[in-house]
mmCIF file of C-alpha atoms in Angstrom:
data_model
loop_
_atom_site.group_PDB
_atom_site.id
_atom_site.type_symbol
_atom_site.label_atom_id
_atom_site.label_comp_id
_atom_site.label_asym_id
_atom_site.label_seq_id
_atom_site.Cartn_x
_atom_site.Cartn_y
_atom_site.Cartn_z
ATOM 1 C CA GLN A 15 -76.389 -10.822 -23.947
ATOM 2 C CA VAL A 16 -74.149 -7.722 -22.291
ATOM 3 C CA GLN A 17 -71.586 -6.266 -23.196
ATOM 4 C CA LEU A 18 -68.745 -5.470 -21.063
ATOM 5 C CA VAL A 19 -66.370 -2.079 -21.832
ATOM 6 C CA GLU A 20 -63.340 -1.513 -20.009
ATOM 7 C CA SER A 21 -61.771 2.002 -19.283
ATOM 8 C CA GLY A 22 -58.756 4.344 -17.294
ATOM 9 C CA GLY A 23 -56.234 1.854 -17.522
ATOM 10 C CA GLY A 24 -52.307 3.504 -18.080
ATOM 11 C CA LEU A 25 -48.903 3.961 -16.844
ATOM 12 C CA VAL A 26 -48.718 5.229 -13.423
ATOM 13 C CA GLN A 27 -46.119 6.289 -10.485
ATOM 14 C CA PRO A 28 -45.897 3.840 -7.243
ATOM 15 C CA GLY A 29 -47.849 5.078 -5.065
ATOM 16 C CA GLY A 30 -50.311 6.442 -7.472
ATOM 17 C CA SER A 31 -54.631 6.084 -8.134
ATOM 18 C CA LEU A 32 -56.267 5.177 -10.943
ATOM 19 C CA ARG A 33 -60.086 4.562 -11.355
ATOM 20 C CA LEU A 34 -61.129 1.930 -13.665
ATOM 21 C CA SER A 35 -64.547 2.281 -15.667
ATOM 22 C CA CYS A 36 -66.467 -0.878 -16.955
ATOM 23 C CA VAL A 37 -69.353 -0.239 -18.885
ATOM 24 C CA GLY A 38 -72.122 -2.402 -19.540
ATOM 25 C CA SER A 39 -74.578 -1.777 -22.379
ATOM 26 C CA GLY A 40 -77.340 -4.527 -23.574
ATOM 27 C CA ARG A 41 -78.377 -5.177 -20.356
ATOM 28 C CA THR A 42 -78.833 -3.373 -16.905
ATOM 29 C CA LEU A 43 -76.286 -4.297 -14.601
ATOM 30 C CA ASP A 44 -78.039 -3.285 -11.454
ATOM 31 C CA TYR A 45 -79.155 -6.556 -10.416
ATOM 32 C CA TYR A 46 -76.054 -8.408 -11.473
ATOM 33 C CA ALA A 47 -73.060 -8.765 -9.497
ATOM 34 C CA ILE A 48 -70.218 -7.246 -11.365
ATOM 35 C CA GLU A 49 -65.900 -8.747 -10.239
ATOM 36 C CA TRP A 50 -63.095 -7.196 -11.449
ATOM 37 C CA PHE A 51 -60.203 -9.284 -12.100
ATOM 38 C CA ARG A 52 -56.281 -9.151 -12.999
ATOM 39 C CA GLN A 53 -53.825 -11.110 -14.551
ATOM 40 C CA ALA A 54 -50.055 -10.587 -14.119
ATOM 41 C CA PRO A 55 -47.609 -11.988 -17.085
ATOM 42 C CA GLY A 56 -47.505 -15.330 -15.571
ATOM 43 C CA LYS A 57 -49.897 -15.489 -13.310
ATOM 44 C CA SER A 58 -52.694 -16.943 -13.090
ATOM 45 C CA ARG A 59 -56.130 -14.929 -13.398
ATOM 46 C CA GLU A 60 -57.374 -13.611 -9.552
ATOM 47 C CA GLY A 61 -60.659 -12.055 -8.770
ATOM 48 C CA ILE A 62 -59.896 -8.915 -6.580
ATOM 49 C CA ALA A 63 -63.321 -6.930 -6.015
ATOM 50 C CA CYS A 64 -66.298 -7.880 -6.381
ATOM 51 C CA VAL A 65 -69.862 -6.130 -5.684
ATOM 52 C CA SER A 66 -73.781 -7.857 -5.308
ATOM 53 C CA GLY A 67 -76.810 -7.090 -7.581
ATOM 54 C CA LYS A 68 -78.776 -7.338 -4.657
ATOM 55 C CA ASP A 69 -77.571 -5.210 -2.044
ATOM 56 C CA GLY A 70 -74.689 -3.407 -2.898
ATOM 57 C CA SER A 71 -72.153 -5.796 -0.735
ATOM 58 C CA THR A 72 -68.315 -5.802 -1.389
ATOM 59 C CA GLY A 73 -65.804 -7.988 -1.200
ATOM 60 C CA TYR A 74 -61.817 -8.082 -1.661
ATOM 61 C CA ALA A 75 -59.409 -9.872 -2.382
ATOM 62 C CA GLU A 76 -56.118 -9.794 0.866
ATOM 63 C CA SER A 77 -53.731 -7.848 -2.109
ATOM 64 C CA VAL A 78 -56.300 -5.142 -2.441
ATOM 65 C CA LYS A 79 -57.627 -4.653 0.413
ATOM 66 C CA GLY A 80 -58.065 -0.933 1.912
ATOM 67 C CA ARG A 81 -56.620 0.118 -1.503
ATOM 68 C CA PHE A 82 -59.063 -0.846 -3.950
ATOM 69 C CA THR A 83 -62.523 0.406 -4.100
ATOM 70 C CA ILE A 84 -65.196 -1.361 -6.206
ATOM 71 C CA SER A 85 -68.445 1.005 -6.435
ATOM 72 C CA ARG A 86 -71.453 1.292 -9.122
ATOM 73 C CA ASP A 87 -73.172 3.881 -10.767
ATOM 74 C CA ASN A 88 -76.749 2.385 -11.795
ATOM 75 C CA ALA A 89 -78.061 5.868 -13.523
ATOM 76 C CA LYS A 90 -74.572 5.181 -15.699
ATOM 77 C CA ASN A 91 -74.618 1.962 -15.902
ATOM 78 C CA THR A 92 -71.226 1.433 -14.914
ATOM 79 C CA VAL A 93 -68.921 0.272 -11.805
ATOM 80 C CA TYR A 94 -66.097 1.523 -10.838
ATOM 81 C CA LEU A 95 -62.582 0.398 -9.232
ATOM 82 C CA GLN A 96 -60.580 3.435 -7.301
ATOM 83 C CA MET A 97 -57.474 1.759 -7.102
ATOM 84 C CA ASN A 98 -55.092 3.477 -4.510
ATOM 85 C CA ASN A 99 -50.998 3.776 -3.118
ATOM 86 C CA LEU A 100 -50.605 0.986 -6.502
ATOM 87 C CA THR A 101 -47.939 -0.475 -6.535
ATOM 88 C CA PRO A 102 -45.480 -2.610 -9.515
ATOM 89 C CA GLU A 103 -46.823 -5.832 -8.288
ATOM 90 C CA ASP A 104 -50.642 -4.457 -9.389
ATOM 91 C CA THR A 105 -49.500 -4.308 -12.918
ATOM 92 C CA ALA A 106 -51.598 -6.531 -15.135
ATOM 93 C CA VAL A 107 -54.890 -6.650 -17.245
ATOM 94 C CA TYR A 108 -57.938 -5.567 -15.865
ATOM 95 C CA TYR A 109 -60.845 -6.989 -16.752
ATOM 96 C CA CYS A 110 -64.974 -6.826 -15.583
ATOM 97 C CA ALA A 111 -67.222 -9.777 -15.856
ATOM 98 C CA THR A 112 -70.098 -10.986 -14.489
ATOM 99 C CA ASP A 113 -72.699 -13.988 -14.253
ATOM 100 C CA LEU A 114 -76.056 -12.006 -14.629
ATOM 101 C CA VAL A 115 -76.676 -13.732 -11.295
ATOM 102 C CA PRO A 116 -77.533 -11.008 -8.136
ATOM 103 C CA ARG A 117 -74.465 -12.658 -5.809
ATOM 104 C CA CYS A 118 -70.805 -12.608 -5.607
ATOM 105 C CA PRO A 119 -68.258 -13.899 -6.373
ATOM 106 C CA VAL A 120 -68.578 -14.133 -10.404
ATOM 107 C CA SER A 121 -67.856 -17.643 -10.613
ATOM 108 C CA SER A 122 -68.217 -19.321 -14.177
ATOM 109 C CA GLY A 123 -67.458 -15.208 -16.007
ATOM 110 C CA ASP A 124 -69.707 -15.596 -18.689
ATOM 111 C CA TYR A 125 -69.593 -12.454 -19.884
ATOM 112 C CA TRP A 126 -66.675 -10.177 -20.039
ATOM 113 C CA GLY A 127 -64.889 -6.913 -20.952
ATOM 114 C CA GLN A 128 -61.920 -6.482 -23.444
ATOM 115 C CA GLY A 129 -59.466 -5.666 -20.584
ATOM 116 C CA THR A 130 -57.592 -2.785 -19.522
ATOM 117 C CA GLN A 131 -53.762 -2.226 -19.323
ATOM 118 C CA VAL A 132 -52.910 -0.963 -16.106
ATOM 119 C CA THR A 133 -48.627 -0.739 -15.327
ATOM 120 C CA VAL A 134 -46.982 1.279 -11.862
ATOM 121 C CA SER A 135 -43.428 1.913 -12.715
ATOM 122 C CA SER A 136 -41.076 4.507 -11.865
#
């Protein structure tokens, strides 16, 4: 079992930045892939960034590539999502998830956090 808790969301102006955190408890996250997803109102959930547990390799959706960076701090059992140059289209609830396997992407999403709201608006 693992518990995931996201934080760091909020209201930001277009062009601004936010850093989201996903803190794990119950298990060490080092060995497992962690993926960030988001879901905007009326839209399906989208996987946007994943970091593997094997070699720390990363992958991004085209919609966020070049603007978002996923990283992990194993000492803090935390995975981050640095989001730069935000646009209103990035408005969504952001979740982190894991299947407790090393490879990306997170497919079935056995464990999810509660989500954190990101709103990009002027």
